[in-house]
Amino acid sequence: MALAALGADAAIQAQGGKKDLERAEALLRTGDFAGTDAALSSAETKFSRARSEIIPYKILLPVPWIGRQVSATDDLLTSGIEATRAIRSAVGVLSEVLKVAGGDLGQLLPESGTFASLTPVQKREILAKLLSVGPSLREVREAILRSRAAFDHIPKTGLAAPLRLAIIPFGERLDILEGTLAPLAPLAEVLPRVAGYPVPRTHLFLLQNYTEIRPSGGFIGSFGIVKVADGDLVSFDTHDVYSLDNPATGRVAVKPPAPLAKYLGVKTWFFRDSNWSPDFRQAAEEAIRAYDREVAAARLNFPPVDSVIGMTPRVAEDLLRLVGPITVSGVTFTPENLVDELEYQVELGFLETGLPPAQRKEIQGELAGELLRRLTSLPVDRWPEILRILGDGLREKRIMIYDRDPSVQERYQAFDWAGRVKETSGDFLMVVDANLASLKTDAVVDRTIGYRIYPDESGALHGVATITYKNNGSFTWKTTRYRTYTRIYAPAGSRFLRGEGAMENDKILDPRRRPGTYDAEEELGKAVFGAFVSVEPGETRSLTFEYLLPDSIGDGVSGGRYTLLAEKQPGTSGHRLTLDLDFGKRVVRAAPPEDPREFGDARYRFVTDLRIDRQFVVGF
């Protein structure tokens, strides 16, 4: 037992709490809410007693190795207490909501316990109840955050084997809990509105293909119009983006951003290219403007929309893992083949079946309709899995939402679901790629991001961002040379100094392969530097930007604190990020901590990924 070395009584209490949690999970599956609450209450009590038992040992905290064990045990128990409180609160809210739908969980599981089986009255009552339980669910979210904070405080090295072995499975369970419970409060506030309660809504879905990356998530190859009212799907229609853009050709004349004009050769800014900003609010607003403009110009029978939801195929992949393979029009889609098979069907497969080009993407609508039918047919005990997938998608910017109603949009931004480029007073780094005429080559390109800073002779801090691209593809119907216009977002006031690797154009359009220029501008409260690079199949190239950071960053270091927010580009899978930050003065603390072997000098070195936004704090 991990706690045995710190007191037998504490170990016994902790083990008892663990068994109570397992019993609570089993009772919840049977719909016994009263029994579940009692088991959770008992678990919380036992974890609290165990934590009290180790208080006398805190006198040993200054002792190097033993103190680390005491501190880790205290943090682990604190995390367990808060996680148990979060589960207990969530179960209480779930009980209230399900009583509206029919009395208790047992009455809804498993045959009749589906969203599709609920009556219109039950759906409205559930949505109304969700709007009313916000305060209770906010406590769930806060408890999970406290649990995560305590767990993250546990040292990652220097722990006794039994304690280390206890921490690993708890961390895995906490990840699941956080993914499931943390989104509950914000979902309860916004889900009724998204579902068309208390007023009907029309959503514009942007299906953004991450294998052809664009600033806010991916190329908009298709879009959907979804009408909902009181939790019921009124209509769901998907369309090829060219069914909107082509009829508007020659009828609209909006000048595109300069890189689109130069590297795509387009003269008009169409709906398909509207997501040029990495800030989803700006991208969505531009998408609505383009949509409204083209619908009016071509007199198309598309309705006005209330909101925009951007989504990448990775969300559909996760949902397919939940519901299983789906076969439509004789084609079977799985999580593993979804993107490739769908791409093949809309680019080549439709020719084999004799479909006219205008109907080539109808298979997407069939697939989406069947996926939605299966999701709404899942029993209630599977709903948390849907919530976890949606929560992960929102957290990792695979789903982003914009609403024309400022009050609703404010909530999306508060929950960090709006895909905004964040404001920050410290250092900032965001790398934004735009695949320009490279087919679906992002699927075979590996990229890494390196960021270093160093003081010059005057003490001013320089930032150097290097992006390395390796094109693992070949020339096929869906992959080719990789052409990207890359932008670096840095703190406002940063001044571009020099760069390396920029190209005038690719080897076909510029056989001499001349060096390109670097653009500099201000946008979204940031300094923005941009350049073009082309990477042939089998080739590796790097693009480097060096700039002078504003004085405020150096002033922060002089004052004893440096912060960096490294923000993820929407739609990307999690590029490797390597930091090498030379401050010219000794680092005494950092979060997250670097490898102990790197302690004691003037540099902070860390390697991670950008699956989510990453925050770093260094003290001197």
Coordinates of C-alpha atoms in Angstrom, one line a residue:
M1 CA 0.0 0.0 0.0
A2 CA 1.4 3.4 -1.1
L3 CA 0.7 5.1 2.3
A4 CA 1.9 2.3 4.6
A5 CA 5.2 4.0 5.2
L6 CA 3.3 7.1 6.5
G7 CA 1.0 5.4 8.9
A8 CA -1.1 2.2 8.9
D9 CA -4.3 4.0 9.9
A10 CA -4.0 6.5 7.0
A11 CA -3.4 3.6 4.6
I12 CA -6.5 1.7 5.9
Q13 CA -8.7 4.8 5.5
A14 CA -7.4 5.5 2.0
Q15 CA -7.9 1.9 0.9
G16 CA -11.5 2.0 2.3
G17 CA -12.2 5.2 0.4
K18 CA -11.0 3.6 -2.8
K19 CA -13.3 0.7 -2.3
D20 CA -16.2 3.1 -1.6
L21 CA -15.6 4.8 -4.9
E22 CA -15.7 1.5 -6.7
R23 CA -19.0 0.7 -4.9
A24 CA -20.4 4.1 -5.9
E25 CA -19.6 3.5 -9.5
A26 CA -21.4 0.1 -9.5
L27 CA -24.4 1.6 -7.7
L28 CA -24.6 4.5 -10.2
R29 CA -24.9 2.0 -13.1
T30 CA -28.0 0.5 -11.4
G31 CA -29.6 3.9 -11.0
D32 CA -29.4 3.8 -7.2
F33 CA -28.7 7.5 -6.6
A34 CA -29.2 7.3 -2.8
G35 CA -26.8 4.4 -2.5
T36 CA -24.3 6.2 -4.8
D37 CA -24.4 9.3 -2.7
A38 CA -23.9 7.4 0.5
A39 CA -20.9 5.5 -0.9
L40 CA -19.4 8.8 -2.2
S41 CA -20.0 10.4 1.2
S42 CA -18.2 7.5 2.9
A43 CA -15.3 7.7 0.5
E44 CA -14.9 11.5 1.1
T45 CA -15.0 10.9 4.8
K46 CA -12.3 8.2 4.7
F47 CA -10.0 10.2 2.4
S48 CA -10.3 13.2 4.8
R49 CA -9.5 10.9 7.8
A50 CA -6.5 9.6 6.0
R51 CA -5.3 13.1 5.3
S52 CA -5.7 14.0 9.0
E53 CA -3.7 10.9 9.9
I54 CA -0.6 12.2 8.1
I55 CA -0.7 15.7 9.6
P56 CA 1.8 14.7 12.3
Y57 CA 4.2 13.6 9.6
K58 CA 4.3 17.1 8.1
I59 CA 7.0 18.0 10.6
L60 CA 9.2 16.0 8.3
L61 CA 8.6 18.2 5.3
P62 CA 12.0 19.8 5.5
V63 CA 13.7 16.4 5.4
P64 CA 14.7 16.0 1.7
W65 CA 13.5 12.5 0.7
I66 CA 11.0 11.9 3.4
G67 CA 9.4 15.3 3.1
R68 CA 8.8 14.7 -0.6
Q69 CA 6.9 11.5 0.2
V70 CA 4.8 13.3 2.8
S71 CA 4.0 16.2 0.5
A72 CA 3.1 13.9 -2.4
T73 CA 0.8 11.8 -0.2
D74 CA -0.9 14.9 1.1
D75 CA -1.4 16.2 -2.4
L76 CA -2.7 12.8 -3.6
L77 CA -5.3 12.6 -0.8
T78 CA -6.3 16.3 -1.4
S79 CA -6.8 15.5 -5.1
G80 CA -8.9 12.4 -4.2
I81 CA -11.1 14.4 -1.8
E82 CA -11.8 17.1 -4.3
A83 CA -12.5 14.6 -7.1
T84 CA -14.9 12.7 -4.9
R85 CA -16.8 16.0 -4.1
A86 CA -17.0 16.7 -7.8
I87 CA -18.5 13.3 -8.6
R88 CA -20.9 13.6 -5.7
S89 CA -22.1 17.0 -6.9
A90 CA -22.4 15.8 -10.5
V91 CA -24.4 12.8 -9.5
G92 CA -26.8 15.0 -7.5
V93 CA -27.4 17.2 -10.5
L94 CA -27.8 14.2 -12.8
S95 CA -30.4 12.8 -10.4
E96 CA -32.4 16.1 -10.6
V97 CA -32.2 16.2 -14.4
L98 CA -33.3 12.6 -14.9
K99 CA -36.2 12.9 -12.5
V100 CA -37.6 15.4 -15.0
A101 CA -37.3 12.8 -17.8
G102 CA -39.0 10.0 -16.0
G103 CA -38.2 9.4 -12.4
D104 CA -34.8 7.8 -12.1
L105 CA -31.9 6.3 -14.1
G106 CA -33.3 2.8 -13.9
Q107 CA -36.4 3.8 -15.7
L108 CA -34.4 5.2 -18.6
L109 CA -31.8 2.4 -19.0
P110 CA -31.0 0.9 -21.4
E111 CA -33.7 0.2 -23.9
S112 CA -35.8 3.3 -23.4
G113 CA -33.0 5.5 -22.1
T114 CA -32.1 7.3 -25.2
F115 CA -32.5 10.9 -26.3
A116 CA -34.5 9.9 -29.3
S117 CA -37.0 8.1 -27.0
L118 CA -37.8 11.2 -25.0
T119 CA -41.0 13.0 -25.7
P120 CA -41.0 16.7 -26.8
V121 CA -42.3 17.7 -23.4
Q122 CA -39.5 15.7 -21.7
K123 CA -36.9 17.3 -23.9
R124 CA -38.1 20.8 -23.1
E125 CA -38.2 20.0 -19.4
I126 CA -34.7 18.6 -19.4
L127 CA -33.3 21.6 -21.3
A128 CA -35.1 24.0 -18.9
K129 CA -33.6 22.1 -15.9
L130 CA -30.1 22.3 -17.4
L131 CA -30.4 26.0 -17.5
S132 CA -31.3 26.1 -13.8
V133 CA -28.5 23.9 -12.5
G134 CA -25.7 26.1 -13.5
P135 CA -24.6 27.1 -10.0
S136 CA -24.4 23.5 -8.8
L137 CA -22.4 22.4 -11.8
R138 CA -20.0 25.3 -11.4
E139 CA -19.1 23.8 -8.1
V140 CA -18.4 20.5 -9.9
R141 CA -16.0 22.4 -12.2
E142 CA -14.3 24.2 -9.4
A143 CA -13.8 20.9 -7.4
I144 CA -12.3 19.2 -10.5
L145 CA -9.9 22.2 -11.0
R146 CA -8.9 22.0 -7.3
S147 CA -8.3 18.2 -7.7
R148 CA -6.2 18.8 -10.8
A149 CA -4.2 21.6 -9.1
A150 CA -3.4 19.3 -6.1
F151 CA -2.4 16.4 -8.4
D152 CA -0.2 18.6 -10.6
H153 CA 1.6 19.7 -7.4
I154 CA 2.8 16.1 -6.8
P155 CA 6.5 15.8 -7.6
K156 CA 7.1 13.7 -10.7
T157 CA 10.5 12.3 -9.5
G158 CA 12.0 11.0 -6.3
L159 CA 9.0 9.1 -5.1
A160 CA 9.0 5.7 -3.4
A161 CA 7.8 2.9 -5.8
P162 CA 4.5 2.1 -3.9
L163 CA 3.5 5.8 -3.9
R164 CA 4.5 6.2 -7.6
L165 CA 2.4 3.2 -8.5
A166 CA -0.6 4.6 -6.7
I167 CA -0.3 7.9 -8.5
I168 CA -0.2 6.6 -12.0
P169 CA -3.7 4.9 -12.1
F170 CA -5.2 7.8 -10.1
G171 CA -3.9 10.3 -12.7
E172 CA -5.4 8.2 -15.5
R173 CA -8.8 8.2 -13.8
L174 CA -8.5 12.0 -13.0
D175 CA -7.9 12.6 -16.7
I176 CA -11.2 10.8 -17.6
L177 CA -13.0 12.7 -14.8
E178 CA -11.7 16.0 -15.9
G179 CA -12.7 15.4 -19.5
T180 CA -16.2 14.3 -18.5
L181 CA -17.1 16.6 -15.5
A182 CA -15.2 19.9 -16.2
P183 CA -17.3 20.7 -19.3
L184 CA -20.6 20.0 -17.5
A185 CA -21.2 23.5 -16.1
P186 CA -20.5 25.4 -19.4
L187 CA -22.4 22.7 -21.4
A188 CA -25.5 23.1 -19.1
E189 CA -25.5 26.8 -19.7
V190 CA -25.1 26.8 -23.5
L191 CA -26.4 23.4 -24.6
P192 CA -30.1 24.4 -24.3
R193 CA -29.5 27.4 -26.5
V194 CA -27.6 25.3 -29.0
A195 CA -30.4 22.8 -29.0
G196 CA -33.0 25.6 -29.8
Y197 CA -34.4 26.2 -26.4
P198 CA -36.1 28.5 -25.5
V199 CA -36.1 29.8 -29.1
P200 CA -35.3 27.9 -32.4
R201 CA -31.8 28.3 -33.8
T202 CA -30.1 27.9 -37.2
H203 CA -26.4 27.0 -37.1
L204 CA -23.9 27.2 -39.8
F205 CA -21.5 24.3 -39.6
L206 CA -18.0 24.8 -41.1
L207 CA -16.5 21.4 -41.8
Q208 CA -12.8 22.2 -41.6
N209 CA -10.4 19.7 -43.1
Y210 CA -7.2 19.5 -41.0
T211 CA -5.4 17.7 -43.8
E212 CA -5.5 21.0 -45.6
I213 CA -4.8 23.3 -42.7
R214 CA -6.1 26.8 -42.7
P215 CA -5.7 29.4 -40.0
S216 CA -8.8 28.6 -38.0
G217 CA -8.8 24.9 -38.5
G218 CA -8.8 23.7 -42.1
F219 CA -10.1 24.3 -45.6
I220 CA -13.9 24.7 -45.7
G221 CA -14.7 22.0 -48.2
S222 CA -18.2 21.6 -47.0
F223 CA -20.7 23.3 -44.8
G224 CA -24.0 22.4 -43.1
I225 CA -27.2 24.2 -42.2
V226 CA -28.7 22.9 -39.0
K227 CA -32.1 24.0 -37.7
V228 CA -33.1 23.0 -34.1
A229 CA -36.0 23.7 -31.9
D230 CA -36.6 22.5 -28.3
G231 CA -34.0 19.8 -28.6
D232 CA -35.4 18.4 -31.9
L233 CA -33.5 18.4 -35.1
V234 CA -35.8 20.2 -37.6
S235 CA -33.4 19.9 -40.6
F236 CA -29.8 19.1 -41.3
D237 CA -28.5 19.8 -44.8
T238 CA -24.8 19.6 -46.0
H239 CA -23.5 21.3 -49.1
D240 CA -20.3 21.4 -51.2
V241 CA -18.7 24.8 -50.6
Y242 CA -18.7 25.4 -54.3
S243 CA -22.5 25.2 -54.4
L244 CA -22.3 28.6 -52.7
D245 CA -19.1 30.0 -54.2
N246 CA -19.6 29.1 -57.9
P247 CA -23.1 30.8 -58.3
A248 CA -21.6 33.9 -56.7
T249 CA -18.6 34.1 -59.1
G250 CA -18.7 37.3 -61.0
R251 CA -21.4 38.7 -58.7
V252 CA -19.3 39.6 -55.7
A253 CA -16.0 41.4 -55.7
V254 CA -14.2 41.5 -52.3
K255 CA -10.4 41.7 -52.4
P256 CA -8.7 38.8 -50.7
P257 CA -5.8 39.0 -48.2
A258 CA -2.6 39.6 -50.1
P259 CA -1.1 36.1 -49.4
L260 CA -4.3 34.4 -50.9
A261 CA -4.0 36.6 -53.9
K262 CA -0.3 35.9 -54.5
Y263 CA 0.0 32.2 -53.7
L264 CA -3.5 31.0 -54.7
G265 CA -3.9 33.4 -57.6
V266 CA -7.5 34.4 -56.6
K267 CA -8.9 37.8 -57.2
T268 CA -12.1 37.4 -55.0
W269 CA -12.4 36.5 -51.3
F270 CA -14.9 33.7 -51.4
F271 CA -16.6 31.8 -48.5
R272 CA -14.3 28.8 -48.8
D273 CA -11.3 31.0 -47.9
S274 CA -13.1 33.1 -45.3
N275 CA -11.3 31.5 -42.3
W276 CA -8.1 33.4 -42.8
S277 CA -7.9 34.6 -39.2
P278 CA -6.6 32.2 -36.5
D279 CA -9.1 33.9 -34.1
F280 CA -12.3 31.9 -34.7
R281 CA -14.5 34.9 -33.8
Q282 CA -13.0 36.9 -36.6
A283 CA -13.1 33.9 -38.9
A284 CA -16.7 33.2 -38.1
E285 CA -17.8 36.8 -38.6
E286 CA -16.0 36.8 -42.0
A287 CA -17.7 33.5 -42.9
I288 CA -21.1 35.0 -42.1
R289 CA -20.4 38.1 -44.1
A290 CA -19.2 36.0 -47.1
Y291 CA -22.2 33.6 -46.7
D292 CA -24.8 36.4 -46.6
R293 CA -23.1 38.3 -49.4
E294 CA -23.0 35.2 -51.8
V295 CA -26.5 34.0 -50.9
A296 CA -27.9 37.5 -51.7
A297 CA -25.8 37.9 -54.9
A298 CA -26.7 34.5 -56.3
R299 CA -30.3 34.6 -54.9
L300 CA -29.8 31.2 -53.3
N301 CA -32.3 29.5 -51.0
F302 CA -30.2 29.4 -47.9
P303 CA -31.5 30.8 -44.6
P304 CA -29.9 33.4 -42.4
V305 CA -27.9 31.8 -39.5
D306 CA -27.6 32.6 -35.8
S307 CA -24.3 31.0 -35.0
V308 CA -21.2 29.3 -36.5
I309 CA -19.7 26.0 -35.4
G310 CA -16.3 25.0 -36.7
M311 CA -15.5 21.3 -36.5
T312 CA -12.7 19.1 -37.8
P313 CA -13.0 15.4 -38.8
R314 CA -11.2 14.3 -35.7
V315 CA -14.4 14.9 -33.7
A316 CA -16.3 12.6 -36.1
E317 CA -13.5 10.0 -35.7
D318 CA -13.9 10.0 -31.9
L319 CA -17.7 9.7 -32.3
L320 CA -17.3 6.8 -34.6
R321 CA -15.2 5.0 -32.0
L322 CA -18.2 5.5 -29.7
V323 CA -21.0 4.3 -32.1
G324 CA -19.0 1.9 -34.3
P325 CA -18.5 1.6 -38.1
I326 CA -21.2 3.2 -40.3
T327 CA -22.0 2.1 -43.8
V328 CA -23.7 4.5 -46.2
S329 CA -24.1 4.2 -50.0
G330 CA -22.2 0.9 -49.8
V331 CA -19.1 2.4 -48.2
T332 CA -18.1 1.6 -44.6
F333 CA -16.5 4.3 -42.5
T334 CA -14.4 3.6 -39.4
P335 CA -12.3 6.0 -37.2
E336 CA -9.2 4.7 -39.0
N337 CA -10.4 5.3 -42.6
L338 CA -12.8 8.2 -42.2
V339 CA -10.7 11.0 -43.6
D340 CA -9.0 9.0 -46.4
E341 CA -12.2 7.2 -47.5
L342 CA -14.3 10.3 -47.5
E343 CA -11.6 12.2 -49.4
Y344 CA -11.5 9.4 -52.0
Q345 CA -15.2 9.3 -52.4
V346 CA -15.6 13.0 -53.0
E347 CA -12.6 13.3 -55.3
L348 CA -12.6 10.0 -57.3
G349 CA -15.1 7.5 -56.0
F350 CA -18.1 9.5 -57.3
L351 CA -16.8 9.1 -60.8
E352 CA -16.9 5.3 -60.5
T353 CA -20.5 5.4 -59.5
G354 CA -21.6 7.8 -62.2
L355 CA -22.7 10.6 -59.8
P356 CA -22.6 14.1 -61.2
P357 CA -20.0 16.4 -59.6
A358 CA -22.7 18.5 -58.0
Q359 CA -23.8 15.4 -55.9
R360 CA -20.3 14.2 -55.0
K361 CA -20.5 15.3 -51.4
E362 CA -24.0 14.0 -50.7
I363 CA -22.3 11.0 -49.0
Q364 CA -21.1 13.4 -46.3
G365 CA -24.7 14.3 -45.4
E366 CA -25.8 10.6 -45.4
L367 CA -22.9 9.8 -43.0
A368 CA -23.6 12.8 -40.7
G369 CA -27.3 11.9 -40.6
E370 CA -26.6 8.3 -39.6
L371 CA -24.0 9.3 -37.1
L372 CA -26.5 11.7 -35.5
R373 CA -29.2 9.0 -35.4
R374 CA -26.9 6.6 -33.6
L375 CA -25.8 9.2 -31.1
T376 CA -29.3 10.1 -30.1
S377 CA -30.1 6.4 -29.8
L378 CA -27.4 5.8 -27.2
P379 CA -28.6 4.9 -23.7
V380 CA -28.2 7.5 -20.9
D381 CA -25.3 5.7 -19.4
R382 CA -23.3 6.5 -22.6
W383 CA -24.0 10.2 -22.6
P384 CA -21.0 11.0 -20.4
E385 CA -18.8 9.6 -23.2
I386 CA -20.4 12.0 -25.7
L387 CA -19.8 14.8 -23.2
R388 CA -16.1 13.8 -22.8
I389 CA -15.6 13.8 -26.6
L390 CA -17.2 17.2 -27.0
G391 CA -15.3 18.5 -24.0
D392 CA -12.0 17.3 -25.4
G393 CA -12.9 18.7 -28.8
L394 CA -13.6 22.1 -27.3
R395 CA -10.5 22.1 -25.2
E396 CA -8.2 21.1 -28.1
K397 CA -9.8 23.5 -30.6
R398 CA -11.3 20.8 -32.8
I399 CA -14.7 22.4 -32.1
M400 CA -15.2 26.1 -31.8
I401 CA -18.4 28.2 -31.5
Y402 CA -19.4 31.7 -32.4
D403 CA -22.8 33.3 -31.8
R404 CA -24.2 36.5 -33.1
D405 CA -25.9 37.1 -29.8
P406 CA -23.2 39.0 -27.8
S407 CA -24.5 37.6 -24.4
V408 CA -24.1 34.0 -25.7
Q409 CA -20.8 34.7 -27.3
E410 CA -19.5 36.1 -24.0
R411 CA -20.3 32.8 -22.4
Y412 CA -18.4 30.9 -25.1
Q413 CA -15.4 33.1 -24.6
A414 CA -15.6 32.7 -20.8
F415 CA -15.5 28.9 -21.2
D416 CA -12.6 29.2 -23.8
W417 CA -14.7 27.6 -26.5
A418 CA -14.7 30.5 -28.9
G419 CA -11.2 29.9 -30.3
R420 CA -10.0 33.4 -29.5
V421 CA -6.4 34.5 -29.8
K422 CA -5.8 35.3 -26.1
E423 CA -4.8 38.5 -24.6
T424 CA -1.7 38.3 -22.4
S425 CA 0.7 40.7 -20.7
G426 CA 3.7 38.4 -21.0
D427 CA 5.5 36.7 -23.9
F428 CA 3.3 35.0 -26.5
L429 CA 3.9 32.6 -29.4
M430 CA 1.5 31.3 -31.9
V431 CA 2.5 29.6 -35.2
V432 CA -0.2 29.7 -37.9
D433 CA 0.1 27.8 -41.1
A434 CA -2.1 28.2 -44.2
N435 CA -1.9 25.4 -46.8
L436 CA -2.2 27.2 -50.1
A437 CA -2.7 24.8 -53.1
S438 CA -1.1 21.8 -51.5
L439 CA -4.0 19.4 -51.7
K440 CA -4.3 17.3 -48.5
T441 CA -0.5 17.3 -47.8
D442 CA -0.8 18.3 -44.2
A443 CA -1.6 14.6 -43.5
V444 CA 1.9 13.7 -44.4
V445 CA 3.9 16.7 -43.1
D446 CA 5.7 16.6 -39.7
R447 CA 6.4 19.9 -38.2
T448 CA 8.2 21.0 -35.1
I449 CA 8.3 24.4 -33.4
G450 CA 11.4 25.7 -31.7
Y451 CA 11.4 28.9 -29.6
R452 CA 14.4 30.4 -28.0
I453 CA 15.2 33.8 -26.4
Y454 CA 18.5 35.4 -25.5
P455 CA 19.8 38.7 -24.3
D456 CA 21.9 40.8 -26.6
E457 CA 24.9 43.0 -25.5
S458 CA 22.5 45.7 -24.4
G459 CA 20.4 43.3 -22.4
A460 CA 17.4 43.5 -24.7
L461 CA 15.7 40.1 -25.3
H462 CA 15.5 38.6 -28.7
G463 CA 12.9 35.9 -29.7
V464 CA 13.7 33.3 -32.3
A465 CA 11.0 31.0 -33.7
T466 CA 11.9 28.2 -36.0
I467 CA 9.4 25.9 -37.7
T468 CA 10.8 22.8 -39.4
Y469 CA 8.7 21.0 -42.0
K470 CA 9.3 17.4 -43.2
N471 CA 7.3 16.4 -46.2
N472 CA 6.9 12.6 -45.9
G473 CA 4.6 12.4 -49.0
S474 CA 4.9 11.9 -52.7
F475 CA 3.1 13.2 -55.8
T476 CA -0.3 11.6 -55.7
W477 CA -3.9 12.6 -56.3
K478 CA -4.1 14.0 -52.7
T479 CA -0.5 14.9 -51.7
T480 CA 2.1 17.1 -53.4
R481 CA 4.8 19.7 -52.5
Y482 CA 3.8 21.5 -49.3
R483 CA 3.1 25.2 -49.8
T484 CA 2.4 27.2 -46.7
Y485 CA 2.2 30.8 -45.8
T486 CA 3.3 30.9 -42.2
R487 CA 2.6 33.6 -39.6
I488 CA 4.2 34.1 -36.2
Y489 CA 2.1 35.9 -33.6
A490 CA 4.3 37.6 -31.0
P491 CA 3.7 40.2 -28.2
A492 CA 2.6 43.6 -29.4
G493 CA 5.6 45.9 -29.9
S494 CA 7.9 43.1 -31.1
R495 CA 10.1 44.3 -33.9
F496 CA 11.2 42.0 -36.8
L497 CA 14.9 41.8 -37.2
R498 CA 15.8 39.0 -39.7
G499 CA 14.6 35.7 -41.0
E500 CA 15.9 32.6 -42.9
G501 CA 14.2 30.1 -45.2
A502 CA 11.5 32.3 -46.8
M503 CA 10.9 31.6 -50.5
E504 CA 9.5 33.7 -53.3
N505 CA 7.4 30.8 -54.5
D506 CA 7.7 27.0 -55.2
K507 CA 10.2 25.4 -57.6
I508 CA 7.7 25.3 -60.5
L509 CA 6.6 29.0 -60.3
D510 CA 10.1 30.2 -59.3
P511 CA 12.7 27.7 -60.7
R512 CA 15.5 29.9 -59.4
R513 CA 14.1 29.4 -55.9
R514 CA 14.9 32.9 -54.8
P515 CA 14.6 34.0 -51.2
G516 CA 11.3 35.4 -50.2
T517 CA 10.3 38.5 -48.2
Y518 CA 9.0 38.7 -44.7
D519 CA 5.8 40.6 -43.9
A520 CA 5.2 42.5 -40.7
E521 CA 1.9 43.9 -39.3
E522 CA -0.2 44.3 -36.2
E523 CA -3.3 42.2 -35.7
L524 CA -5.4 40.9 -32.8
G525 CA -3.3 43.0 -30.4
K526 CA -0.1 41.1 -31.5
A527 CA 2.9 41.7 -33.8
V528 CA 2.5 39.4 -36.8
F529 CA 5.4 38.2 -39.1
G530 CA 4.7 36.1 -42.2
A531 CA 6.5 34.3 -44.9
F532 CA 6.0 31.7 -47.6
V533 CA 7.9 28.3 -47.9
S534 CA 7.5 25.3 -50.2
V535 CA 8.7 21.8 -49.2
E536 CA 9.1 19.2 -51.9
P537 CA 8.2 15.5 -51.1
G538 CA 11.0 13.9 -49.2
E539 CA 12.5 17.3 -48.3
T540 CA 12.9 19.0 -44.9
R541 CA 13.0 22.8 -44.7
S542 CA 13.0 25.3 -41.8
L543 CA 11.6 28.8 -41.6
T544 CA 13.1 31.2 -38.9
F545 CA 11.8 34.5 -37.6
E546 CA 14.0 36.6 -35.3
Y547 CA 12.6 39.6 -33.6
L548 CA 13.2 42.0 -30.7
L549 CA 10.8 41.5 -27.9
P550 CA 9.2 44.6 -26.3
D551 CA 10.8 46.1 -23.2
S552 CA 8.0 44.9 -21.0
I553 CA 9.2 41.3 -21.4
G554 CA 12.7 42.3 -20.2
D555 CA 11.2 44.4 -17.4
G556 CA 9.3 41.3 -16.2
V557 CA 12.5 39.3 -16.1
S558 CA 14.3 42.1 -14.2
G559 CA 11.4 42.1 -11.8
G560 CA 11.8 38.4 -11.2
R561 CA 9.1 36.8 -13.4
Y562 CA 8.7 35.7 -17.0
T563 CA 5.6 34.2 -18.5
L564 CA 5.0 32.6 -21.9
L565 CA 1.7 31.5 -23.5
A566 CA 2.2 29.2 -26.4
E567 CA -1.1 29.0 -28.2
K568 CA -2.2 26.1 -30.4
Q569 CA -3.4 26.7 -34.0
P570 CA -7.0 25.4 -34.3
G571 CA -7.2 22.1 -36.1
T572 CA -3.6 21.0 -35.6
S573 CA -2.9 17.7 -33.9
G574 CA -0.2 18.8 -31.4
H575 CA 3.0 19.9 -32.9
R576 CA 6.2 19.3 -30.9
L577 CA 7.4 22.5 -29.1
T578 CA 10.9 22.9 -27.9
L579 CA 11.8 25.8 -25.6
D580 CA 15.4 27.0 -24.9
L581 CA 15.1 30.3 -23.0
D582 CA 18.3 32.1 -22.0
F583 CA 17.5 34.9 -19.6
G584 CA 21.0 35.9 -18.7
K585 CA 20.2 35.4 -15.0
R586 CA 19.8 32.3 -12.8
V587 CA 16.5 30.5 -12.9
V588 CA 15.3 29.6 -9.4
R589 CA 11.8 28.1 -10.1
A590 CA 9.6 27.3 -13.1
A591 CA 6.2 25.8 -13.9
P592 CA 6.2 23.3 -15.4
P593 CA 9.6 22.4 -14.0
E594 CA 12.4 21.4 -16.3
D595 CA 14.4 18.2 -15.9
P596 CA 16.3 18.3 -12.6
R597 CA 19.6 17.8 -14.5
E598 CA 19.0 21.3 -16.1
F599 CA 18.5 23.1 -12.8
G600 CA 20.8 25.9 -11.6
D601 CA 21.7 27.9 -14.7
A602 CA 20.3 30.9 -16.6
R603 CA 18.3 28.9 -19.1
Y604 CA 14.9 27.2 -19.1
R605 CA 14.6 24.2 -21.4
F606 CA 11.4 22.2 -21.9
V607 CA 9.9 19.9 -24.6
T608 CA 6.2 19.4 -24.9
D609 CA 3.5 19.5 -27.5
L610 CA 0.7 21.9 -28.6
R611 CA -2.2 19.5 -28.2
I612 CA -3.6 22.3 -26.1
D613 CA -2.4 25.9 -25.3
R614 CA 0.6 25.8 -23.0
Q615 CA 1.4 28.3 -20.2
F616 CA 5.0 28.7 -18.8
V617 CA 6.1 30.7 -15.7
V618 CA 9.7 31.2 -14.8
G619 CA 11.0 32.9 -11.6
F620 CA 14.4 34.4 -10.8

